[in-house]
Amino acid sequence: MPRGGSLVLLLLLPFHCVAAESRFVPLTEFQGTFGFTDVTLMTDTLLVIEKPGWRLSFETDSRKAFFNGVLVWMNAPMSRVGNKRIFSRTDIDTLAHPIMTGRHGQALVQAPRVILDPGHGGDDTGAMTKHLRESKVVLDIARRLQHRLASGGVQVSLTRDRNRSMELSTRAARAAASKAALFVSIHLNSAANRDAEGIETYVLPAAGYASTSGQKTDLSACPGNRFDQANTRFAYLVHKALLNRTMAPDRGIKHARFEVLKLAPCPALLVECGFVSCPAEEKRLMSSQYLDTVTEGLYDGILNSIRELTLQK
């Protein structure tokens, strides 16, 4: 969505953005909805709102937001109309609400099943360096995590359990066939900037909104959008737990229309566990001890998500 700075600019927003959210929400309504009383304008662009247990910060004309210190990229920026700050109704409903209330909109079940999806495989190696191959490392993480979850009493299976090629649609189909309650796709990252490092977690953008990168114009609704609230809630739990274990830089919960997220038959997230292109992070990802740390972070977040999906806790 284009940046806003005045009522005139707001009225000139593209139709698809306005139609997608139906209306904007002023800061006062945001406060009232979630019981925030303390509002501080740290600078002309930085806004902080607080209540017991929660501290949120937003940047004017930016999609960046921090929920208790965790970076979450919104679907639309917080904008300003005169002296008022406004938010997308979509971000209130599908992002702030599930994160802060824990309400994910999914029916509770007796024994939720998790599907772990090690990315790539076979001829598709994913990101590569001289020393490691993404498809191999993420399968290693997935196997460790499968064992850890099963030992904790969680029903869990993998989309692939060896180095084999697999269509993206097949991954989603396997989740559907097993009646999964949560789909977690595991990947490693790469970038031209060798200094880029840290953890990213992806969920689908809301219908009518662009991906966080803003590079693609696809704004369509996808089957996976019916889980928007749950996607955000479980991504927040997993992302936060992974950061707590690894102490890696927080690159945020982002939005992208990856095929496995678009086709997912249940709440789904895709986790980028580090950058192979960063020498320091590559070295860590080559360490069995660090892979155990990554596994523990994923385990903590997934277990917390499963507890929220379980009928009898």
CSV table of N, CA, C and O in Angstrom, one decimal, residues 38-89:
chain,number,residue,atom,x,y,z
A,38,ASP,N,-1.8,3.7,28.0
A,38,ASP,CA,-0.6,4.6,27.8
A,38,ASP,C,-0.1,4.7,26.4
A,38,ASP,O,0.2,3.7,25.8
A,39,VAL,N,-0.1,5.9,25.9
A,39,VAL,CA,0.3,6.2,24.5
A,39,VAL,C,1.5,7.2,24.6
A,39,VAL,O,1.3,8.2,25.2
A,40,THR,N,2.6,6.9,24.0
A,40,THR,CA,3.7,7.8,23.9
A,40,THR,C,4.2,8.0,22.5
A,40,THR,O,4.5,7.0,21.8
A,41,LEU,N,4.3,9.2,22.1
A,41,LEU,CA,4.8,9.5,20.8
A,41,LEU,C,6.3,9.8,21.0
A,41,LEU,O,6.7,10.9,21.5
A,42,MET,N,7.1,8.8,20.8
A,42,MET,CA,8.5,8.8,21.1
A,42,MET,C,9.2,9.9,20.2
A,42,MET,O,10.1,10.6,20.7
A,43,THR,N,8.9,9.9,18.9
A,43,THR,CA,9.4,10.9,18.0
A,43,THR,C,8.2,11.2,17.1
A,43,THR,O,7.1,10.8,17.3
A,44,ASP,N,8.4,12.0,16.1
A,44,ASP,CA,7.3,12.4,15.2
A,44,ASP,C,6.8,11.2,14.4
A,44,ASP,O,5.7,11.2,13.9
A,45,THR,N,7.6,10.1,14.3
A,45,THR,CA,7.2,8.9,13.6
A,45,THR,C,7.1,7.7,14.4
A,45,THR,O,6.5,6.7,13.9
A,46,LEU,N,7.6,7.6,15.6
A,46,LEU,CA,7.6,6.4,16.4
A,46,LEU,C,6.5,6.5,17.5
A,46,LEU,O,6.6,7.4,18.3
A,47,LEU,N,5.6,5.6,17.5
A,47,LEU,CA,4.5,5.5,18.5
A,47,LEU,C,4.6,4.3,19.3
A,47,LEU,O,4.8,3.2,18.8
A,48,VAL,N,4.5,4.4,20.7
A,48,VAL,CA,4.5,3.3,21.6
A,48,VAL,C,3.3,3.3,22.4
A,48,VAL,O,2.9,4.3,22.9
A,49,ILE,N,2.6,2.1,22.5
A,49,ILE,CA,1.4,2.0,23.4
A,49,ILE,C,1.7,0.8,24.3
A,49,ILE,O,2.3,-0.2,23.9
A,50,GLU,N,1.3,1.0,25.6
A,50,GLU,CA,1.6,0.0,26.6
A,50,GLU,C,0.4,-0.3,27.5
A,50,GLU,O,-0.5,0.6,27.7
A,51,LYS,N,0.4,-1.5,28.0
A,51,LYS,CA,-0.5,-1.9,29.1
A,51,LYS,C,0.2,-3.0,29.9
A,51,LYS,O,1.2,-3.6,29.3
A,52,PRO,N,-0.2,-3.4,31.0
A,52,PRO,CA,0.4,-4.5,31.7
A,52,PRO,C,0.6,-5.7,30.9
A,52,PRO,O,-0.4,-6.3,30.3
A,53,GLY,N,1.8,-6.2,30.7
A,53,GLY,CA,2.1,-7.4,29.9
A,53,GLY,C,2.4,-7.1,28.4
A,53,GLY,O,2.8,-8.1,27.7
A,54,TRP,N,2.1,-5.9,27.9
A,54,TRP,CA,2.3,-5.7,26.5
A,54,TRP,C,2.9,-4.3,26.2
A,54,TRP,O,2.5,-3.3,26.9
A,55,ARG,N,3.8,-4.3,25.3
A,55,ARG,CA,4.4,-3.1,24.8
A,55,ARG,C,4.5,-3.2,23.3
A,55,ARG,O,5.1,-4.1,22.7
A,56,LEU,N,3.8,-2.3,22.6
A,56,LEU,CA,3.7,-2.3,21.1
A,56,LEU,C,4.3,-1.0,20.6
A,56,LEU,O,4.1,0.1,21.2
A,57,SER,N,5.1,-1.1,19.5
A,57,SER,CA,5.6,0.1,18.9
A,57,SER,C,5.4,0.1,17.4
A,57,SER,O,5.4,-1.0,16.8
A,58,PHE,N,5.1,1.2,16.8
A,58,PHE,CA,4.8,1.3,15.4
A,58,PHE,C,5.5,2.5,14.8
A,58,PHE,O,5.8,3.5,15.5
A,59,GLU,N,5.9,2.4,13.5
A,59,GLU,CA,6.5,3.6,12.8
A,59,GLU,C,5.5,4.1,11.8
A,59,GLU,O,4.9,3.3,11.0
A,60,THR,N,5.3,5.4,11.8
A,60,THR,CA,4.4,6.0,10.8
A,60,THR,C,4.8,5.7,9.4
A,60,THR,O,6.0,5.8,9.0
A,61,ASP,N,3.9,5.4,8.5
A,61,ASP,CA,4.1,5.1,7.1
A,61,ASP,C,5.0,3.9,6.9
A,61,ASP,O,5.8,3.8,6.0
A,62,SER,N,5.0,2.9,7.9
A,62,SER,CA,5.8,1.7,7.8
A,62,SER,C,5.0,0.5,8.2
A,62,SER,O,4.1,0.7,9.1
A,63,ARG,N,5.3,-0.6,7.7
A,63,ARG,CA,4.6,-1.9,8.1
A,63,ARG,C,5.3,-2.5,9.3
A,63,ARG,O,4.8,-3.5,9.8
A,64,LYS,N,6.4,-2.0,9.7
A,64,LYS,CA,7.1,-2.6,10.9
A,64,LYS,C,6.3,-2.3,12.2
A,64,LYS,O,5.9,-1.2,12.4
A,65,ALA,N,6.2,-3.4,13.0
A,65,ALA,CA,5.6,-3.2,14.3
A,65,ALA,C,6.3,-4.2,15.2
A,65,ALA,O,6.9,-5.2,14.8
A,66,PHE,N,6.4,-3.8,16.5
A,66,PHE,CA,7.0,-4.7,17.5
A,66,PHE,C,6.0,-5.0,18.6
A,66,PHE,O,5.4,-4.1,19.2
A,67,PHE,N,5.8,-6.3,18.8
A,67,PHE,CA,4.9,-6.8,19.8
A,67,PHE,C,5.7,-7.5,20.9
A,67,PHE,O,6.3,-8.5,20.7
A,68,ASN,N,5.8,-6.8,22.0
A,68,ASN,CA,6.7,-7.2,23.1
A,68,ASN,C,8.1,-7.5,22.6
A,68,ASN,O,8.7,-8.5,22.9
A,69,GLY,N,8.6,-6.7,21.7
A,69,GLY,CA,10.0,-6.8,21.2
A,69,GLY,C,10.1,-7.7,20.0
A,69,GLY,O,11.2,-7.8,19.4
A,70,VAL,N,9.1,-8.4,19.6
A,70,VAL,CA,9.2,-9.3,18.4
A,70,VAL,C,8.7,-8.5,17.2
A,70,VAL,O,7.6,-7.9,17.2
A,71,LEU,N,9.5,-8.5,16.1
A,71,LEU,CA,9.2,-7.8,14.9
A,71,LEU,C,8.1,-8.5,14.1
A,71,LEU,O,8.3,-9.7,13.8
A,72,VAL,N,7.1,-7.8,13.8
A,72,VAL,CA,6.0,-8.3,13.0
A,72,VAL,C,5.7,-7.3,11.9
A,72,VAL,O,5.4,-6.1,12.2
A,73,TRP,N,5.8,-7.8,10.7
A,73,TRP,CA,5.5,-6.9,9.5
A,73,TRP,C,4.0,-6.9,9.2
A,73,TRP,O,3.4,-8.0,8.9
A,74,MET,N,3.3,-5.8,9.3
A,74,MET,CA,1.9,-5.7,9.1
A,74,MET,C,1.6,-5.8,7.6
A,74,MET,O,2.5,-5.6,6.7
A,75,ASN,N,0.3,-6.1,7.3
A,75,ASN,CA,-0.1,-6.1,5.9
A,75,ASN,C,-0.1,-4.7,5.3
A,75,ASN,O,0.2,-4.5,4.1
A,76,ALA,N,-0.4,-3.7,6.1
A,76,ALA,CA,-0.4,-2.3,5.6
A,76,ALA,C,0.3,-1.4,6.7
A,76,ALA,O,0.3,-1.7,7.8
A,77,PRO,N,0.8,-0.2,6.3
A,77,PRO,CA,1.5,0.6,7.2
A,77,PRO,C,0.5,1.3,8.2
A,77,PRO,O,-0.6,1.6,7.8
A,78,MET,N,1.0,1.7,9.4
A,78,MET,CA,0.3,2.6,10.2
A,78,MET,C,0.5,4.0,9.5
A,78,MET,O,1.6,4.4,9.2
A,79,SER,N,-0.6,4.7,9.2
A,79,SER,CA,-0.6,5.9,8.5
A,79,SER,C,-1.0,7.1,9.4
A,79,SER,O,-1.5,6.9,10.5
A,80,ARG,N,-0.9,8.3,8.9
A,80,ARG,CA,-1.3,9.5,9.6
A,80,ARG,C,-2.2,10.3,8.8
A,80,ARG,O,-2.0,10.6,7.6
A,81,VAL,N,-3.3,10.7,9.4
A,81,VAL,CA,-4.3,11.7,8.8
A,81,VAL,C,-4.3,12.9,9.7
A,81,VAL,O,-4.9,12.8,10.8
A,82,GLY,N,-3.7,13.9,9.3
A,82,GLY,CA,-3.6,15.1,10.3
A,82,GLY,C,-2.7,14.6,11.5
A,82,GLY,O,-1.6,14.2,11.3
A,83,ASN,N,-3.3,14.8,12.6
A,83,ASN,CA,-2.6,14.4,13.9
A,83,ASN,C,-3.0,13.0,14.3
A,83,ASN,O,-2.6,12.5,15.4
A,84,LYS,N,-3.9,12.3,13.6
A,84,LYS,CA,-4.4,11.0,13.9
A,84,LYS,C,-3.6,9.9,13.3
A,84,LYS,O,-3.3,9.9,12.1
A,85,ARG,N,-3.4,8.8,14.0
A,85,ARG,CA,-2.8,7.6,13.5
A,85,ARG,C,-3.9,6.6,13.2
A,85,ARG,O,-4.8,6.4,14.0
A,86,ILE,N,-3.8,5.9,12.0
A,86,ILE,CA,-4.8,4.9,11.7
A,86,ILE,C,-4.2,3.6,11.2
A,86,ILE,O,-3.0,3.6,10.8
A,87,PHE,N,-4.9,2.5,11.5
A,87,PHE,CA,-4.5,1.2,11.2
A,87,PHE,C,-5.4,0.5,10.2
A,87,PHE,O,-6.6,0.8,10.2
A,88,SER,N,-5.0,-0.5,9.5
A,88,SER,CA,-5.8,-1.3,8.7
A,88,SER,C,-6.7,-2.2,9.5
A,88,SER,O,-6.2,-2.8,10.5
A,89,ARG,N,-8.0,-2.2,9.2
A,89,ARG,CA,-8.9,-3.1,10.0
A,89,ARG,C,-8.4,-4.6,9.8
A,89,ARG,O,-8.5,-5.4,10.7
